[in-house]
Short mmCIF file of C-alpha atoms in Angstrom, two decimals:
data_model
loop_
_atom_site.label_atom_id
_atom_site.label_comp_id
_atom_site.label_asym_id
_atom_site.label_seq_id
_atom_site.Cartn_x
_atom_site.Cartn_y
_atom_site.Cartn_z
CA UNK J 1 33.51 -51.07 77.67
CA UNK J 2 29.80 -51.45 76.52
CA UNK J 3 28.96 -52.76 73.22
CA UNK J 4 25.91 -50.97 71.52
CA UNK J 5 23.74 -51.70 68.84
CA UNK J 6 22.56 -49.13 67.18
CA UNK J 7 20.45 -48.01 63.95
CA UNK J 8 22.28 -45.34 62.10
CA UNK J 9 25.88 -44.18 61.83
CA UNK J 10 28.53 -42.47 64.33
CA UNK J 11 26.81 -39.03 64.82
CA UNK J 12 23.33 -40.16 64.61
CA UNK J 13 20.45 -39.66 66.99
CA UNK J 14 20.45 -43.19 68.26
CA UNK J 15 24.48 -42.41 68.41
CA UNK J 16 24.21 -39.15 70.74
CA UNK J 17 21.37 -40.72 72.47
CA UNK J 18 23.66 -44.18 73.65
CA UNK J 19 26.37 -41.24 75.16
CA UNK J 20 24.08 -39.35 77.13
CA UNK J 21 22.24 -42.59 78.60
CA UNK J 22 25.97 -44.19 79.17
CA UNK J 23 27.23 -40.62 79.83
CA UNK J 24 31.14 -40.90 81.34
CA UNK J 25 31.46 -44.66 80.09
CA UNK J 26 33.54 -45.97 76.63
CA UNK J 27 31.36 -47.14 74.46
CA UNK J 28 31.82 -49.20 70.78
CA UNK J 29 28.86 -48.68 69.02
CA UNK J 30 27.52 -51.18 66.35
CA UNK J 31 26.07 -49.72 63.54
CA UNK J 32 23.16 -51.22 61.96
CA UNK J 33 21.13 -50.05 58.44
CA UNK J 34 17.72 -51.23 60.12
CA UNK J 35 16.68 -52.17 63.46
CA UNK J 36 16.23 -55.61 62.41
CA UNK J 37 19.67 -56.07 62.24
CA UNK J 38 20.31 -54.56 65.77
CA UNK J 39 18.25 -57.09 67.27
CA UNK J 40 20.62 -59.81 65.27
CA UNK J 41 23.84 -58.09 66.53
CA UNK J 42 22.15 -58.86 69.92
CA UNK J 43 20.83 -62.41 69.25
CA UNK J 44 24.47 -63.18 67.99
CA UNK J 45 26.49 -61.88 71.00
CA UNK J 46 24.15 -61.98 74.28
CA UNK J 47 26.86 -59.35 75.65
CA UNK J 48 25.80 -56.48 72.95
CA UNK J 49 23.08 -54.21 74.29
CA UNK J 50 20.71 -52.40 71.93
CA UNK J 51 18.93 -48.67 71.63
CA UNK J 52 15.75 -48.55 69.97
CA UNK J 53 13.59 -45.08 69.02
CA UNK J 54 10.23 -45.95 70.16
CA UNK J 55 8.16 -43.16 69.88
CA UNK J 56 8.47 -39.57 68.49
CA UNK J 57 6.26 -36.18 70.09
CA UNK J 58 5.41 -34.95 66.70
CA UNK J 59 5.51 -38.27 64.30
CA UNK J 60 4.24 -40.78 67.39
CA UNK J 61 4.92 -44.19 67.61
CA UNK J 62 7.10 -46.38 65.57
CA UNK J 63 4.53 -49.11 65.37
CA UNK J 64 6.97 -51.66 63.49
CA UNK J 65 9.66 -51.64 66.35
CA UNK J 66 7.02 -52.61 68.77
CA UNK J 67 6.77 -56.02 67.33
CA UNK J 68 10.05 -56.45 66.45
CA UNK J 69 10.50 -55.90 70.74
CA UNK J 70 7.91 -58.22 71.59
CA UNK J 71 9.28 -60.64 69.03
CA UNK J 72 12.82 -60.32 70.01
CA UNK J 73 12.45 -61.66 74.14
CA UNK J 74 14.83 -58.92 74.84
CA UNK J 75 14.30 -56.85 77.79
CA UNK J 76 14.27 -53.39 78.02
CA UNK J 77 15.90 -51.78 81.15
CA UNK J 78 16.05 -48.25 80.30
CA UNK J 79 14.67 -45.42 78.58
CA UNK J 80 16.36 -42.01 77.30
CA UNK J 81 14.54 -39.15 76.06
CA UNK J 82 16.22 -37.39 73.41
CA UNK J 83 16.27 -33.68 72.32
CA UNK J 84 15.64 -33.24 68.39
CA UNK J 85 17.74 -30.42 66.70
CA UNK J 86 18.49 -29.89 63.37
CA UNK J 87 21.40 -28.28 61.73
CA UNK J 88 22.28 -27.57 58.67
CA UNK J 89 25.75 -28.01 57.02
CA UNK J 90 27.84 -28.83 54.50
CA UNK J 91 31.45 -28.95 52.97
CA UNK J 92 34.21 -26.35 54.03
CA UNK J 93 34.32 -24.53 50.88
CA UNK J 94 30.49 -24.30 50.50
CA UNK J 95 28.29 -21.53 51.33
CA UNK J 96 24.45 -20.67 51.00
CA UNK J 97 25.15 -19.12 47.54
CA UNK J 98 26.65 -22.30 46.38
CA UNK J 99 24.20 -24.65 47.69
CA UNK J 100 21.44 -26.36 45.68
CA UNK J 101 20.43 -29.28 47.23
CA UNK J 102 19.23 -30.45 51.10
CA UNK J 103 19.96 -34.18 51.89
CA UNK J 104 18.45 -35.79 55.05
CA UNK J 105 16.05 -38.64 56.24
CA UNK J 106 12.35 -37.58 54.96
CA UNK J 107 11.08 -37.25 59.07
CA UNK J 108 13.86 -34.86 59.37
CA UNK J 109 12.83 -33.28 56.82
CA UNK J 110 9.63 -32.51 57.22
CA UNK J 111 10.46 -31.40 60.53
CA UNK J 112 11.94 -28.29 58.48
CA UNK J 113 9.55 -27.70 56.82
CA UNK J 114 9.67 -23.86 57.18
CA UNK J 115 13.54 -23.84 56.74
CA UNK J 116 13.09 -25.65 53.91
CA UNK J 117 10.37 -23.11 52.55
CA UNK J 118 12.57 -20.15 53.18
CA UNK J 119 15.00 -21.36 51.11
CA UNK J 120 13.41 -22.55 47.67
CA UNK J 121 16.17 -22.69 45.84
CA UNK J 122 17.58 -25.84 47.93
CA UNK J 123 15.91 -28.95 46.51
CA UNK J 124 15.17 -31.40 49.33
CA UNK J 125 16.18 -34.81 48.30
CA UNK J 126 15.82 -38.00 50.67
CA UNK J 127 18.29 -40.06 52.13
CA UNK J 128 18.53 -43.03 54.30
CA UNK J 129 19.81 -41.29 57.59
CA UNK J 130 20.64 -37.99 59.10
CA UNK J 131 23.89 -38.29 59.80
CA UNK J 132 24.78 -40.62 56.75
CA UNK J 133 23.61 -37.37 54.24
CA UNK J 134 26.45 -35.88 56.02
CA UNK J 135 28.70 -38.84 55.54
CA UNK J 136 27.98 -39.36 51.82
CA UNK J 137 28.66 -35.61 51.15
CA UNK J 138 31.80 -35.76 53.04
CA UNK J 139 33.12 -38.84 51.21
CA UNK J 140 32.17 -37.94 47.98
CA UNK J 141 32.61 -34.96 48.14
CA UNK J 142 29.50 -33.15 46.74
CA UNK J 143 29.77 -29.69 46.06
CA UNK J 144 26.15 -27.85 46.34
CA UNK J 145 24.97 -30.03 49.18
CA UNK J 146 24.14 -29.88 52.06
CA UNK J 147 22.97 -32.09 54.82
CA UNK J 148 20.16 -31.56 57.38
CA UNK J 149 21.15 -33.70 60.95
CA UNK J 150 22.33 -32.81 64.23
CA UNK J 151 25.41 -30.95 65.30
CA UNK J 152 27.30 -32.93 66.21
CA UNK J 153 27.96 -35.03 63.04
CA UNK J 154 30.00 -31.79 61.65
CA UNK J 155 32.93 -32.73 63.18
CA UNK J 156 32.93 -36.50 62.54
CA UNK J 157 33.01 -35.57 58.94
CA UNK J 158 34.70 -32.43 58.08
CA UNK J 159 31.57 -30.63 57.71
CA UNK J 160 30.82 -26.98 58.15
CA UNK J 161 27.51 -25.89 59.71
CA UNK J 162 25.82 -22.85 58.76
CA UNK J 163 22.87 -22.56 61.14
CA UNK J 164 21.39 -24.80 64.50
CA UNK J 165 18.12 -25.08 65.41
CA UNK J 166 16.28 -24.92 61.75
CA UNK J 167 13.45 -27.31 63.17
CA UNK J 168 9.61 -26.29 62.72
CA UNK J 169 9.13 -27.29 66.48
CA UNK J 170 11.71 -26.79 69.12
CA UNK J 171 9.88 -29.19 71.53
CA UNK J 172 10.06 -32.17 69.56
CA UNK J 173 11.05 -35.15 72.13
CA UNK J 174 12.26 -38.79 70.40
CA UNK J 175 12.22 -41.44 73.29
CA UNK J 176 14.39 -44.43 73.25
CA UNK J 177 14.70 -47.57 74.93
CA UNK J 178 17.83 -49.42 76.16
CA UNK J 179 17.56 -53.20 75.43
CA UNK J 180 19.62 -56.21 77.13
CA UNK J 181 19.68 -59.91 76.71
CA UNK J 182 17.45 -61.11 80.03
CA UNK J 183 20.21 -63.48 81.41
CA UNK J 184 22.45 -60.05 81.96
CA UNK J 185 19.49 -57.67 82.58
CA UNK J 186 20.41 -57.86 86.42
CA UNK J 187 23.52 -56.42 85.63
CA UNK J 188 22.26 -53.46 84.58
CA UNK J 189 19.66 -52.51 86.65
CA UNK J 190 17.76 -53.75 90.51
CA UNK J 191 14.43 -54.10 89.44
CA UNK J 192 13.25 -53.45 92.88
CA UNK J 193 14.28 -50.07 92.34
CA UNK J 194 12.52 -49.41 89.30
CA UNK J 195 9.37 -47.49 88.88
CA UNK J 196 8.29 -47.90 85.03
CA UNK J 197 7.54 -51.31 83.26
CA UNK J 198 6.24 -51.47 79.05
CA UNK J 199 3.72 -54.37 78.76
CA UNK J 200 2.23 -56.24 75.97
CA UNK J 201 -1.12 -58.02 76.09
CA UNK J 202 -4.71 -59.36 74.64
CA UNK J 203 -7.84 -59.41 76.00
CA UNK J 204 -11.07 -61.61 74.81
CA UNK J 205 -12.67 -59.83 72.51
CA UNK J 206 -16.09 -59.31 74.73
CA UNK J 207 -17.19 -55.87 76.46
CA UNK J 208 -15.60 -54.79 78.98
CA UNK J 209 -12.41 -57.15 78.96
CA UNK J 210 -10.04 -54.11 78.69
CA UNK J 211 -11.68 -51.67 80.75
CA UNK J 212 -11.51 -54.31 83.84
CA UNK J 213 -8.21 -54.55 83.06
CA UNK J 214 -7.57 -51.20 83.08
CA UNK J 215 -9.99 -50.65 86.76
CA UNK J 216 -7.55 -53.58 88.50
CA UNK J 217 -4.44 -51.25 87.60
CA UNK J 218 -6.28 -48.02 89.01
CA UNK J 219 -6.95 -50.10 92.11
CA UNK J 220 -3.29 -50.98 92.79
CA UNK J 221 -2.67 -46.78 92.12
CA UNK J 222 -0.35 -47.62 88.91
CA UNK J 223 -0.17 -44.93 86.88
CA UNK J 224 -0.61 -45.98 82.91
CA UNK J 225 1.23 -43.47 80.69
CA UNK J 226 0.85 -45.06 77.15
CA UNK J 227 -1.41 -47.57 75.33
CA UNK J 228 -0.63 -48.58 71.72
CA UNK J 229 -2.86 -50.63 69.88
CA UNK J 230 -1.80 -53.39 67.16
CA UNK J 231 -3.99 -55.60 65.34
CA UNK J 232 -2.98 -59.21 66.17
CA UNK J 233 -1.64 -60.72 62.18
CA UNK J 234 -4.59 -63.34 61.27
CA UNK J 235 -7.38 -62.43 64.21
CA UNK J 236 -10.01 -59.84 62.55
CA UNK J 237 -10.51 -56.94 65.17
CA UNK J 238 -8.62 -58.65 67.80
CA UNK J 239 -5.23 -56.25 69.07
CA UNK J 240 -2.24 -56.75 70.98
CA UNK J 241 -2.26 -53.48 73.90
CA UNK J 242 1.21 -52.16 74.15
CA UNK J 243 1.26 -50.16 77.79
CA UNK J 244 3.23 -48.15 79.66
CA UNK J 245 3.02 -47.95 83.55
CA UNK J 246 4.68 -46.04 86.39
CA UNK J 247 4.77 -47.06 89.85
CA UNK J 248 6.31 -46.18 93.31
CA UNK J 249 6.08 -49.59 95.28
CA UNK J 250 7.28 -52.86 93.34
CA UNK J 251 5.75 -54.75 95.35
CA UNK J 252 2.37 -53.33 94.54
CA UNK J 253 2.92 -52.94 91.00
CA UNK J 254 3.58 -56.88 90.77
CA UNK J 255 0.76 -57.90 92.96
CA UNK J 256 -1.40 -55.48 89.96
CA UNK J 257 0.21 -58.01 87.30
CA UNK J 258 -0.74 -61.20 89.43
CA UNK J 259 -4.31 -59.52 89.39
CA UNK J 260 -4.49 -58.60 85.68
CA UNK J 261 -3.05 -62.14 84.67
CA UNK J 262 -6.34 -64.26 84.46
CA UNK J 263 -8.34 -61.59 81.87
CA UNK J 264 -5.28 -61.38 80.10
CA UNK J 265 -3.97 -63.67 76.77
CA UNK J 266 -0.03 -63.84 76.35
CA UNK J 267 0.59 -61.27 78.77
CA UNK J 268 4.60 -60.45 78.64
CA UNK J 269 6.36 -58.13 80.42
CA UNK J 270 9.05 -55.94 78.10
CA UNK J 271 10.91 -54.48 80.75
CA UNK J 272 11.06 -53.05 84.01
CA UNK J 273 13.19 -49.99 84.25
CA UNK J 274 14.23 -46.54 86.13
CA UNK J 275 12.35 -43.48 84.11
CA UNK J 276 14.83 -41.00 84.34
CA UNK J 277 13.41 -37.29 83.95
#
């Protein structure tokens, strides 16, 4: 059995995400409030794995988890792209001409936004997660709400769900990345059979720096897919460079690091990992 730590409740995103990555395996999920405290569930127990949003089609990055990854010395070893679709539900004995209220996290809700506007009698009101809107209406059982999160939560807590699919954008994308402790990384995955690595680095702040940076991975044909800029705390216009490259020869792609090392400051690999499709 895998342990997981997770931000959000049973019938989350990050929960449905962890079962399709670890799809056919029994899992016990850990549920965190913040993702803070699902890189503590990991730091306490080096056997716990964690699942981390990253980035979002529509809403981007998550900014504040990169540095909580870099921070953490936890290594990623895979990634999961996620599906987002919104339902709408809400107690048994409810209906639409008893509702007057929409509960759900504010992203999720402004990913309805043209639900939301055809119905202007339901006032939208904020909650901490998706799925827990559901949960809180569920336990206390609050007639006239309803909750805005996927599916699959309807079950988990007695909920009824009156319509799928309400989001503005039905190729919205969430991507999230599967964390381990480095000592049991191995376990997990051969990285000599992995063709996508996340990288963090600086570069002197003089022209140029990046841009030869960027030339010596071109040379070695690997393919960069994201870069994600953060200031660097205490260094006026200096930046950390969060990147994502693919590769087909490991070899080659580690021979580009070796290369990219000397015009490089605290240069750290994240993770190296099989980018499923």
């Amino acid at each position: 059995m895998k342990r997981i730590a997770i931000q959000g409740i049973k019938g989350s995103f990050h929960d449905i995400a962890a079962h399709q990555y670890f799809d056919g395996e029994e899992l016990e999920l850990i549920c965190c409030d913040t993702f803070e405290q699902v890189f503590g569930a990991m730091r306490r127990d080096s056997a716990v794995l964690g699942l981390m949003a990253i980035e979002n089609t529509i809403a981007g990055s998550l900014l504040h988890n990169y540095e909580l990854l870099r921070a953490s010395g936890v290594t990623v070893v895979g990634e999961h792209k996620l599906h987002i679709e919104h339902s709408v539900m809400c107690l048994p004995d409810d209906d639409w001409d008893t509702l007057t209220e929409v509960n759900s996290h504010p992203v999720a809700l402004a990913q309805c936004r043209m639900f939301l506007a055809a119905h202007p009698h339901l006032r939208a009101v904020e909650s901490d997660d998706t799925a827990g809107a559901a949960e809180t209406i569920s336990r206390l059982g609050l007639k006239g709400h309803a909750a805005i999160c996927h599916k699959d939560a309807a079950p988990l807590y007695g909920m009824k769900v009156l319509e799928t699919s309400i989001e503005d954008n039905k190729h919205n994308f969430t991507r999230f990345l599967v964390l381990s402790d480095p000592w049991t990384a191995d376990n997990l995955r051969d990285v000599h059979l992995t063709n996508k690595a996340s990288l963090v680095f600086a570069v002197a702040h003089t022209e140029g720096c990046l841009s030869q940076v960027l030339s010596i991975f071109s040379f070695y044909r690997i393919n960069l897919t994201k870069i994600q800029s953060l200031p660097i705390i205490g260094r006026e216009w200096e930046y950390l460079f969060y990147v994502d490259v693919t590769y087909d020869d490991y070899i080659r792609y580690r021979q580009s690091i070796d290369a990219v090392r000397p015009l490089t400051r605290q240069l750290q690999i994240l993770g190296e990992y099989d980018a499923r499709d």
